[in-house]
Backbone as JSON, one array per atom type, in Angstrom:
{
  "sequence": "XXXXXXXXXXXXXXXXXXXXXXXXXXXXXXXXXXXXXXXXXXXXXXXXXXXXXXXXXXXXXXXXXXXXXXXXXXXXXXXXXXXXXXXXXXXXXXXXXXXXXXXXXXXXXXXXXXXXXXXXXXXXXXXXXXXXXXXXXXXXXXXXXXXXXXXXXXXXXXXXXXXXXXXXXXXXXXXXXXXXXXXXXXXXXXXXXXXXXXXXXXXXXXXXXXXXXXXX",
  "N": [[10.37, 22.78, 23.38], [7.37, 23.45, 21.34], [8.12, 24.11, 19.05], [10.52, 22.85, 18.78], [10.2, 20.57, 18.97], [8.77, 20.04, 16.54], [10.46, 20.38, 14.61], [12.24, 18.33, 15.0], [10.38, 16.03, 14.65], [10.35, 16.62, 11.65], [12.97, 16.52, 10.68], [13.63, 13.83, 11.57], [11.36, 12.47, 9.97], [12.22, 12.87, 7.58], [14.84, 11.15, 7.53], [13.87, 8.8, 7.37], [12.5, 9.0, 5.47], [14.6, 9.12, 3.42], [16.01, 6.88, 3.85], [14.54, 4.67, 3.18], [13.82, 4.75, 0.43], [16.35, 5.17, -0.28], [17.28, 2.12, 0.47], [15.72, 1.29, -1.35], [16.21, 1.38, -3.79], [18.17, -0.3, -4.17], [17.21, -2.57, -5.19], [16.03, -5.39, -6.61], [14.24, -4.84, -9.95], [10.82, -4.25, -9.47], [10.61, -6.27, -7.76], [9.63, -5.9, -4.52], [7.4, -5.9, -1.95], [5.51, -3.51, -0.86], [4.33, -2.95, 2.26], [1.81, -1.27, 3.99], [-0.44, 0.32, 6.56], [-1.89, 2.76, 6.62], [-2.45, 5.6, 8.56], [-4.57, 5.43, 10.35], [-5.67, 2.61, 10.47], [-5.82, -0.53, 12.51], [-4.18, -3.08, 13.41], [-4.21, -6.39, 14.96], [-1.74, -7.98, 17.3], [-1.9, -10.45, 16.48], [-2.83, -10.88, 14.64], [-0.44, -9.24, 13.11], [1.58, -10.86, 13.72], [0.97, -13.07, 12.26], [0.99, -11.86, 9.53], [3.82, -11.57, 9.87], [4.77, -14.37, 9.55], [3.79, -15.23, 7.17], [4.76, -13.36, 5.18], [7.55, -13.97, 6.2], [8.58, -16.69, 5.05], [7.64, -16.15, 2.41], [9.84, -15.1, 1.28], [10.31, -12.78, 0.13], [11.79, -9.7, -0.99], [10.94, -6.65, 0.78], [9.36, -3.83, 2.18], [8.5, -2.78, 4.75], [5.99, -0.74, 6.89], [5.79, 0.03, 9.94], [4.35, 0.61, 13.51], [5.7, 1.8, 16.13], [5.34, 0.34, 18.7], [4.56, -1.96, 17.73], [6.98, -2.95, 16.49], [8.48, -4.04, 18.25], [7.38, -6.21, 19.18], [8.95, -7.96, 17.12], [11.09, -8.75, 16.86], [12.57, -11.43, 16.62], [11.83, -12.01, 13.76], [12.52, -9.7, 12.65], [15.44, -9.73, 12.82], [16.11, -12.58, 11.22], [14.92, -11.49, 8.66], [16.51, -9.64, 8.25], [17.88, -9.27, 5.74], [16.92, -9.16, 3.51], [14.68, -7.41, 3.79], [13.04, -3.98, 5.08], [12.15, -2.2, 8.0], [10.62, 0.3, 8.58], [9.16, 2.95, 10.14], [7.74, 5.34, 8.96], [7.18, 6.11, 5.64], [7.55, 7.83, 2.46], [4.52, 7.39, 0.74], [3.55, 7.45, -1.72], [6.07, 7.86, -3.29], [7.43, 5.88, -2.68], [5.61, 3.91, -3.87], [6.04, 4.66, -6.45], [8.0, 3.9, -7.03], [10.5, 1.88, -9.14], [11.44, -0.57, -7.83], [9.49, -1.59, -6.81], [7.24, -3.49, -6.64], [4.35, -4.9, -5.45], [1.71, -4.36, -3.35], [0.79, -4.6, 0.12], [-2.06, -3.64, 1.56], [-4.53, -2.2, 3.06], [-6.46, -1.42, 2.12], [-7.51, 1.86, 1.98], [-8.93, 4.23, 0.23], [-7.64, 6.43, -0.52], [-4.83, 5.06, -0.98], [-5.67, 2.85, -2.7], [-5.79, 4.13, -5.11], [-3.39, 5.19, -5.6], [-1.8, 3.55, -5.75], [-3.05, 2.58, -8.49], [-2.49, 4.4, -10.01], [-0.04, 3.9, -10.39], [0.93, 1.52, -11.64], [0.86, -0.59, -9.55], [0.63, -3.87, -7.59], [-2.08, -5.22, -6.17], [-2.39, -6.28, -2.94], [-4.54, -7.3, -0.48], [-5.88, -6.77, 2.32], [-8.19, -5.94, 3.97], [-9.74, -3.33, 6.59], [-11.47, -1.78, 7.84], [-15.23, -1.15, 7.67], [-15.83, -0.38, 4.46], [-13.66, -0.58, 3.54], [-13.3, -2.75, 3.15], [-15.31, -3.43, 0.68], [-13.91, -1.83, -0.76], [-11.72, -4.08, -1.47], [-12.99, -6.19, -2.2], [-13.9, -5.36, -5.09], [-11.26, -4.63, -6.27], [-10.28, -6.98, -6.28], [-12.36, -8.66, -7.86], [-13.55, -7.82, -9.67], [-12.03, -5.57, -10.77], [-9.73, -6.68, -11.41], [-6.88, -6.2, -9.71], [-5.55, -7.4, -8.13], [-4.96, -9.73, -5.45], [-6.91, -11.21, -2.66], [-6.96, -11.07, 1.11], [-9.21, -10.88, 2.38], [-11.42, -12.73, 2.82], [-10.24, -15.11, 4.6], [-10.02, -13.4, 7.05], [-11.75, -12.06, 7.56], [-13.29, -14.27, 8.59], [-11.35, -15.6, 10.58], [-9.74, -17.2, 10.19], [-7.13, -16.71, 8.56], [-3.88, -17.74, 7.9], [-0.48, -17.98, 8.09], [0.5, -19.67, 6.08], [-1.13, -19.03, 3.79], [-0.73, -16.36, 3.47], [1.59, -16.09, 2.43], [1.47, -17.89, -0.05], [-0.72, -16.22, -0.9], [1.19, -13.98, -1.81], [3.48, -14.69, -3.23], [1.78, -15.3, -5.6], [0.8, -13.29, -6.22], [3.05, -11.86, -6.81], [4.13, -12.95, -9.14], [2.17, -12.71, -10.79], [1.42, -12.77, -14.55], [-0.82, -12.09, -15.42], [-2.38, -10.22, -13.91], [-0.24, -8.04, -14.01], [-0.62, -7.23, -16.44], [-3.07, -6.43, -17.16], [-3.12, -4.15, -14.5], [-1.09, -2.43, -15.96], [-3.06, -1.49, -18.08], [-4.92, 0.01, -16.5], [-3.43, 1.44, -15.37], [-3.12, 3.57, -17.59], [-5.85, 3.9, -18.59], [-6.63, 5.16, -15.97], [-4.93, 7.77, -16.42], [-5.7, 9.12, -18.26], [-8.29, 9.65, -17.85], [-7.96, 11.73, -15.85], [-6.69, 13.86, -17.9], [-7.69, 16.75, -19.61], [-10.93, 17.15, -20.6], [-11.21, 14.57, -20.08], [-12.7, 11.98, -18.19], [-12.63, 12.22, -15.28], [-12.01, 14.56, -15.15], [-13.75, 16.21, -16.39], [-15.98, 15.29, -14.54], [-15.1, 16.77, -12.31], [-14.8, 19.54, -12.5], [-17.62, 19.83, -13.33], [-18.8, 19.43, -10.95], [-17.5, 21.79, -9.2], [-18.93, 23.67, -10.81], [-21.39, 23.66, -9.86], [-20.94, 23.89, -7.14], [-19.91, 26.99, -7.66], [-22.76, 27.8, -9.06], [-24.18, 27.57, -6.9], [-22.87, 29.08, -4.77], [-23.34, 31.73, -5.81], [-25.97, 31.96, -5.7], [-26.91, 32.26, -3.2]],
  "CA": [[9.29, 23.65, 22.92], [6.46, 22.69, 20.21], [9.24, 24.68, 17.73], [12.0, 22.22, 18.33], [9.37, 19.1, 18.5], [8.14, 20.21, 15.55], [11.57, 20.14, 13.72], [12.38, 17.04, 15.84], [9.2, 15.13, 13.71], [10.54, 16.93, 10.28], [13.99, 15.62, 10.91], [13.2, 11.88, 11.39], [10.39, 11.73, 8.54], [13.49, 12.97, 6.43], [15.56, 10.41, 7.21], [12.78, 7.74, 7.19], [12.43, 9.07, 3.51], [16.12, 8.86, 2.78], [16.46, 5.34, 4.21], [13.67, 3.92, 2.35], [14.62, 5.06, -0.74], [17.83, 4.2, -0.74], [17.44, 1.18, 0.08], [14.67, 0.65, -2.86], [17.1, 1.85, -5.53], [19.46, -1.14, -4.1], [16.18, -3.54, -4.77], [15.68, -5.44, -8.1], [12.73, -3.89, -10.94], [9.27, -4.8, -9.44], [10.67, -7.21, -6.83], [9.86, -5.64, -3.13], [6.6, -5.76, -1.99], [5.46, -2.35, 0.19], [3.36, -3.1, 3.43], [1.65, 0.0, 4.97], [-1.66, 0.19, 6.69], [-2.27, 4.34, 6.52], [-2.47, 5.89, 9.54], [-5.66, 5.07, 11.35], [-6.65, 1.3, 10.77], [-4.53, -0.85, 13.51], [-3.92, -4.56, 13.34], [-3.95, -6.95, 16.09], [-0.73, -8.56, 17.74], [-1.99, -12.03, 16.28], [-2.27, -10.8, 12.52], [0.85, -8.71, 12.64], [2.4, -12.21, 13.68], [0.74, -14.33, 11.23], [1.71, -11.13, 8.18], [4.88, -11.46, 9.44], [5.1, -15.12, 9.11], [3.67, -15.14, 5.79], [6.4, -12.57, 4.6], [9.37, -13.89, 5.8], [8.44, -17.72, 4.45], [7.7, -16.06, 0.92], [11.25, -14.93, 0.75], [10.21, -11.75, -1.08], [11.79, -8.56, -0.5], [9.78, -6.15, 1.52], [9.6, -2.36, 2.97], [6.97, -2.78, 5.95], [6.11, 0.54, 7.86], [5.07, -0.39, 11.35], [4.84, 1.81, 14.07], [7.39, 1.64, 17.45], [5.3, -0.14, 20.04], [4.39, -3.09, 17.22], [7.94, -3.6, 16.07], [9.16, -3.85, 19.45], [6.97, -7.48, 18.77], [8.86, -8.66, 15.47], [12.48, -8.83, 17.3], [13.29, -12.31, 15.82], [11.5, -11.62, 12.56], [13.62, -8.62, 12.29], [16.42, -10.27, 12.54], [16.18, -13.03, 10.15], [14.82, -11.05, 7.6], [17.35, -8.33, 7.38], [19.11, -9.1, 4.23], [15.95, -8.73, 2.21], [13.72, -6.57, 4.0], [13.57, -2.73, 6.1], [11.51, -1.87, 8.49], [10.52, 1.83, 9.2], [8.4, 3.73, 10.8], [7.01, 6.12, 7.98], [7.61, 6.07, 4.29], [6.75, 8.74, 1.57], [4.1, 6.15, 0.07], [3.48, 7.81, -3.46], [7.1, 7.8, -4.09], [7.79, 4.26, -2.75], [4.94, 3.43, -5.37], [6.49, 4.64, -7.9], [9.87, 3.09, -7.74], [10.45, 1.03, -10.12], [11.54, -1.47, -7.16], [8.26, -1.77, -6.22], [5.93, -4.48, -7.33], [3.1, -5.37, -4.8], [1.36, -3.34, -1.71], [-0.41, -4.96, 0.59], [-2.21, -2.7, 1.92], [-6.08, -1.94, 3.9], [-7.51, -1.25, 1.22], [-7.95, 2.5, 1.86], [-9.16, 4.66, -0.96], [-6.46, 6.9, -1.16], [-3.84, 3.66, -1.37], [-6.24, 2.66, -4.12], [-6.05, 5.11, -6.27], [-2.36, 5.8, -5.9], [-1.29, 2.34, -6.78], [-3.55, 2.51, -9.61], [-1.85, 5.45, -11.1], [1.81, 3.27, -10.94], [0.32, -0.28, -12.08], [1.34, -1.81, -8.39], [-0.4, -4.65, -7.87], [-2.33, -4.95, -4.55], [-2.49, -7.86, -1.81], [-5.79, -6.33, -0.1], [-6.42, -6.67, 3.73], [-9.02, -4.43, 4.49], [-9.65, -3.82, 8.27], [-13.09, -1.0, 7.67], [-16.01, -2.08, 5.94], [-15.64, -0.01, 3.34], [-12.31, -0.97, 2.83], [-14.09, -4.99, 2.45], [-15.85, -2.98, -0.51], [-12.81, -2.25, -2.11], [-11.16, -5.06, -2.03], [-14.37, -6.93, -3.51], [-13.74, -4.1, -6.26], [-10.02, -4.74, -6.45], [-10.0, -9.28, -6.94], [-13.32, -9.31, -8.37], [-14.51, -6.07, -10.71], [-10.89, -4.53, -11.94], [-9.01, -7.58, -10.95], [-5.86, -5.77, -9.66], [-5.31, -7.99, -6.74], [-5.72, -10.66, -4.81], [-7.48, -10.72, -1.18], [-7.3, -11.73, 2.09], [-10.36, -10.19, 3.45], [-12.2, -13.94, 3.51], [-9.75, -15.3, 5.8], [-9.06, -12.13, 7.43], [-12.99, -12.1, 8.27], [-13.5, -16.0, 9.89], [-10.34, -15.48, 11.22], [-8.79, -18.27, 9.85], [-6.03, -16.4, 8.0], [-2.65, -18.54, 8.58], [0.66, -18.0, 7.41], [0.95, -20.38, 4.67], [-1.79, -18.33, 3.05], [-0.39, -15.51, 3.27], [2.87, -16.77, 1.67], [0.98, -18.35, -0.89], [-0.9, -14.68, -2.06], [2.35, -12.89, -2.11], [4.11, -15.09, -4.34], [0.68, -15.7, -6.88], [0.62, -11.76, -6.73], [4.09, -10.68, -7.24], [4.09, -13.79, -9.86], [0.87, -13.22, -11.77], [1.91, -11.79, -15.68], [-2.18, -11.56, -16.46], [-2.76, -8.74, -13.41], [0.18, -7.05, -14.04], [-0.52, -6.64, -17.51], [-4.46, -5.37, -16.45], [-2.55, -2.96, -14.01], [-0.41, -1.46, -16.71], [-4.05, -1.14, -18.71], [-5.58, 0.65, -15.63], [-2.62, 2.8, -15.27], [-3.75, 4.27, -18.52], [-6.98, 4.32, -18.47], [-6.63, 6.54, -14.86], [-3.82, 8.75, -16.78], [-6.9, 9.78, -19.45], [-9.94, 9.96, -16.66], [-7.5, 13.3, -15.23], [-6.66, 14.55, -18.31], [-9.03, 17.65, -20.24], [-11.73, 16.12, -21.36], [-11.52, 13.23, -19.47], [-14.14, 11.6, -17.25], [-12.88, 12.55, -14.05], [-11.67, 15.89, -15.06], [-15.28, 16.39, -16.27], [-16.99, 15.49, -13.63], [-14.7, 17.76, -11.13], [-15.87, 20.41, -13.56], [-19.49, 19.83, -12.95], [-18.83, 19.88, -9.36], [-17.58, 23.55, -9.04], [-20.06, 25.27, -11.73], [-22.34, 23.86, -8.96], [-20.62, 24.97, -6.43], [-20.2, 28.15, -8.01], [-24.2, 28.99, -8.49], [-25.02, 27.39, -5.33], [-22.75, 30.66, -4.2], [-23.95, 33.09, -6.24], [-27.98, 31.82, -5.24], [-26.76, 32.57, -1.22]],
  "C": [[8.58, 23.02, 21.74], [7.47, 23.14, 18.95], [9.47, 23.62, 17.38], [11.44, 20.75, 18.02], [9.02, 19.13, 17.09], [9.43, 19.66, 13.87], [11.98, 18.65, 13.96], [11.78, 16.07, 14.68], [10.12, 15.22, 12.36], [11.82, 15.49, 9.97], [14.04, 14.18, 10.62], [12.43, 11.67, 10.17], [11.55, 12.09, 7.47], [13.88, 11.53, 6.13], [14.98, 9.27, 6.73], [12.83, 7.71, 5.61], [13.36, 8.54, 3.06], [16.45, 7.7, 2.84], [15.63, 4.32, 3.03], [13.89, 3.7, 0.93], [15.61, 4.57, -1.24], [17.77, 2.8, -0.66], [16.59, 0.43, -1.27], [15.66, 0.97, -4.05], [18.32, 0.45, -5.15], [18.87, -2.77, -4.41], [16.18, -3.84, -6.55], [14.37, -4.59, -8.51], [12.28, -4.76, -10.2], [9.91, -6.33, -8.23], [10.1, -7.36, -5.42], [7.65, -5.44, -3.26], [6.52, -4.87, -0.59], [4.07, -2.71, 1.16], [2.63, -1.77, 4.18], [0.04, -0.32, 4.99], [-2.38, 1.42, 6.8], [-2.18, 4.14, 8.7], [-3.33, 5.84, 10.87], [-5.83, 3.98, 11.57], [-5.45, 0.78, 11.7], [-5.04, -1.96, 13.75], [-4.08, -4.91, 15.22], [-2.49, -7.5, 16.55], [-0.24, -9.61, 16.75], [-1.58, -11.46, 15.07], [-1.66, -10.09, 12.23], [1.31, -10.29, 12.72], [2.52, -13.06, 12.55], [1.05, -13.33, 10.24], [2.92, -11.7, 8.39], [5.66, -12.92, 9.22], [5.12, -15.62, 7.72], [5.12, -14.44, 4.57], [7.5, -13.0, 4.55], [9.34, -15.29, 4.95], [8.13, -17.08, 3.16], [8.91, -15.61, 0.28], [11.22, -13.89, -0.12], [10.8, -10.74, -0.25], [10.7, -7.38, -0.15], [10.33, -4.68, 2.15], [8.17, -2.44, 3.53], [6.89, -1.04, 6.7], [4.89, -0.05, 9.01], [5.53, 0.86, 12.33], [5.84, 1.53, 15.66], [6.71, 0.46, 18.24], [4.77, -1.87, 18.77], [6.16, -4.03, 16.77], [8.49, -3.97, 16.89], [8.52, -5.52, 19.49], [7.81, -8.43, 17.88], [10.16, -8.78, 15.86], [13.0, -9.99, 16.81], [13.09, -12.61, 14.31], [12.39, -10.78, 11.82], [14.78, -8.98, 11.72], [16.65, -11.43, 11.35], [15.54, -12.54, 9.0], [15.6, -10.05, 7.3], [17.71, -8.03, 6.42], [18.47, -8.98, 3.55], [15.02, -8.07, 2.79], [14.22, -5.32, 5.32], [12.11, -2.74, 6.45], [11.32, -0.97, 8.82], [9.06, 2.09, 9.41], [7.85, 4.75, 10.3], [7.54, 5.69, 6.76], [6.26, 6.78, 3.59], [5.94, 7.78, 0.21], [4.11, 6.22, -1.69], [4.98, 7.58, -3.85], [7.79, 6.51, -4.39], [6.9, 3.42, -3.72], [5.19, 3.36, -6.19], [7.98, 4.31, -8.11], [9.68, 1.45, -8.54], [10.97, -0.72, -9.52], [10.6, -2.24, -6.95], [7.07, -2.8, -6.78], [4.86, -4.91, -6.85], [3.23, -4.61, -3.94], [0.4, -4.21, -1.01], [-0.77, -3.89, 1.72], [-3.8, -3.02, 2.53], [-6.92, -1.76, 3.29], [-8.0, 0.16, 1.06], [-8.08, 3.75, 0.55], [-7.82, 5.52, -1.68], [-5.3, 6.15, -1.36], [-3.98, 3.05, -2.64], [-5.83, 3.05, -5.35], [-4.61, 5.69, -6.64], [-1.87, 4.8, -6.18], [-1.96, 1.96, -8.27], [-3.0, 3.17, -10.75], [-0.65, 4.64, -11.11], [1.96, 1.98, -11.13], [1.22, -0.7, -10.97], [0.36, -2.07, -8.33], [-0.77, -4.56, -6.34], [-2.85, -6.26, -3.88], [-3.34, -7.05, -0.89], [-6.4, -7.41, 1.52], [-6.96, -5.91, 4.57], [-9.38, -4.89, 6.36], [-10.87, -2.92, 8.57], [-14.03, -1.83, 6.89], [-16.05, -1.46, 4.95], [-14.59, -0.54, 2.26], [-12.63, -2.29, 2.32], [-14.68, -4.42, 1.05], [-14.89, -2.97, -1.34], [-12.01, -3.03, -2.7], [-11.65, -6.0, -2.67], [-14.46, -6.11, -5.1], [-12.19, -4.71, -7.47], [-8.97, -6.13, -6.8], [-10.64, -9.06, -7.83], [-13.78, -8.28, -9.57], [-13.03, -5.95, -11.59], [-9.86, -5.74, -11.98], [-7.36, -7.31, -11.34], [-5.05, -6.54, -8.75], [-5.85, -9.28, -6.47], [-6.19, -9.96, -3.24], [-7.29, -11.65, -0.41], [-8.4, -11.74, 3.2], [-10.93, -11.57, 3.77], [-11.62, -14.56, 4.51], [-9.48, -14.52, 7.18], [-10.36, -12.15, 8.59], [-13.88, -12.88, 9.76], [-12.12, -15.93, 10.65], [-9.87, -16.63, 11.16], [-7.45, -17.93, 8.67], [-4.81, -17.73, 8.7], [-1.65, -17.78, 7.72], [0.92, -18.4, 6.17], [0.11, -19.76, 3.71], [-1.59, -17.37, 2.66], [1.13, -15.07, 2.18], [2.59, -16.98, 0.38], [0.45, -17.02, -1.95], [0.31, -13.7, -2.39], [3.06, -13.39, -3.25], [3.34, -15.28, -5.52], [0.72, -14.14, -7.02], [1.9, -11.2, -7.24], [4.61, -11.49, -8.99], [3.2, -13.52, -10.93], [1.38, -11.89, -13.26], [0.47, -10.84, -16.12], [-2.37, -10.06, -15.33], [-2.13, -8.14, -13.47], [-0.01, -6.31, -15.68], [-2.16, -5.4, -17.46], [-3.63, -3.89, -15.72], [-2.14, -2.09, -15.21], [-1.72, -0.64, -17.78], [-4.37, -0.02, -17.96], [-4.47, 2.33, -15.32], [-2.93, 4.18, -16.53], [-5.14, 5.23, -18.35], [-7.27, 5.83, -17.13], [-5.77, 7.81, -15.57], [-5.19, 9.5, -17.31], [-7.69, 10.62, -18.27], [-8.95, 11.67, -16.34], [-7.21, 14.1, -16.34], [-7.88, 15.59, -18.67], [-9.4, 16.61, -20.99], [-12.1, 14.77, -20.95], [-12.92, 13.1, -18.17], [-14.08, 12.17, -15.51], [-12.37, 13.86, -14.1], [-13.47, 16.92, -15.46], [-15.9, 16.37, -15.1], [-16.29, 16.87, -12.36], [-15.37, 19.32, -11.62], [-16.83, 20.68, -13.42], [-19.37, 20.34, -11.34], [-18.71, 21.39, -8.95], [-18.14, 24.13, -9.88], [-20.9, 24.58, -10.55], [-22.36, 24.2, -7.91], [-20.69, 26.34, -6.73], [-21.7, 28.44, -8.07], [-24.44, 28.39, -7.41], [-24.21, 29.25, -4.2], [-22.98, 31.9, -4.49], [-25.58, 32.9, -6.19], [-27.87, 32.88, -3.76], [-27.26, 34.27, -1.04]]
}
């Protein structure tokens, strides 16, 4: 019945949680770098292959979330990376952000990913797959410089492996963006508080909502 499916789903994203977790608390400070692409954008075969060559040649620990019919691809990957990396099938991303395991995301670039590694100074390895998302990661090297990118290779489609290898270790490596991050983490803490810039502007937004409903 949709009940027992329903519990069925709960169930598993539990454990998914519980697994993840645990194993991040068994992970050095700031060592593991978290892979997730949200729920809509969706890779090809090729450049899951070539991520996952990149990954296991950088020798970094890793929590990937892939979904069933891709991992069902990564069967000898899997295997030689066990001892430093998990693979699941969801993870509660804000929380895996904020473990203190946690040191790089590469991630799509999507806004809400953005903005939640921003609040826990992780640094971001940026493979956008929208064009918007190409915006933010031009935002995210080049403007706040939180990250590096792979969008230029990503684009000509000359990504490789060894490149990918290469940004993981300059990102989980670099002292000057993590010290920026820890700036930015600030700076976002303020913007939400009263008084702040983005608590202001939300502010503005509903008094105009509000008379736009008392005009009607």
């Amino acid at each position: 019945t949709p009940l027992e499916n329903n519990a069925t789903i709960r169930a598993n994203l539990f454990c998914e949680e519980i697994e993840s977790l645990n194993w991040l608390d068994k992970q050095a400070q700031s060592s593991v770098i978290y892979i997730s692409f949200g729920s809509v954008a969706s890779l090809t075969q090729d450049q899951i292959q070539v991520l996952a060559l990149g990954i296991e040649s950088s020798k970094q620990p890793f929590l990937w979330v892939l979904r069933d019919s891709i991992i069902d691809t990564l069967e000898g990957f899997i295997e030689r990376t066990s001892a430093r990396g998990l693979i699941i099938k969801w993870a509660p991303q804000a929380r895996v952000l904020s473990h203190p395991s946690v040191g790089g995301f590469l991630t799509h670039c999507g806004w809400n990913s953005v903005l939640e590694s921003i609040d826990v100074d992780v640094l971001m390895l940026c493979f956008p797959v929208f064009e918007v998302q190409h915006l933010n990661a031009l935002l995210i090297e080049n403007v706040w410089k939180l990250g590096v990118s792979l969008s230029k290779g990503l684009n000509d489609g000359g990504i490789v492996g060894h490149e990918v290898e290469k940004a993981i270790i300059s990102l989980m490596k670099s002292e000057d963006i993590k010290e920026r991050a820890s700036r930015w983490k600030v700076r976002s803490h303020r913007a939400i508080q009263q008084g702040g810039t983005s608590n202001i502007a939300m502010e503005s937004i509903i008094l105009d909502l509000m008379k736009g409903v008392t005009m009607m």
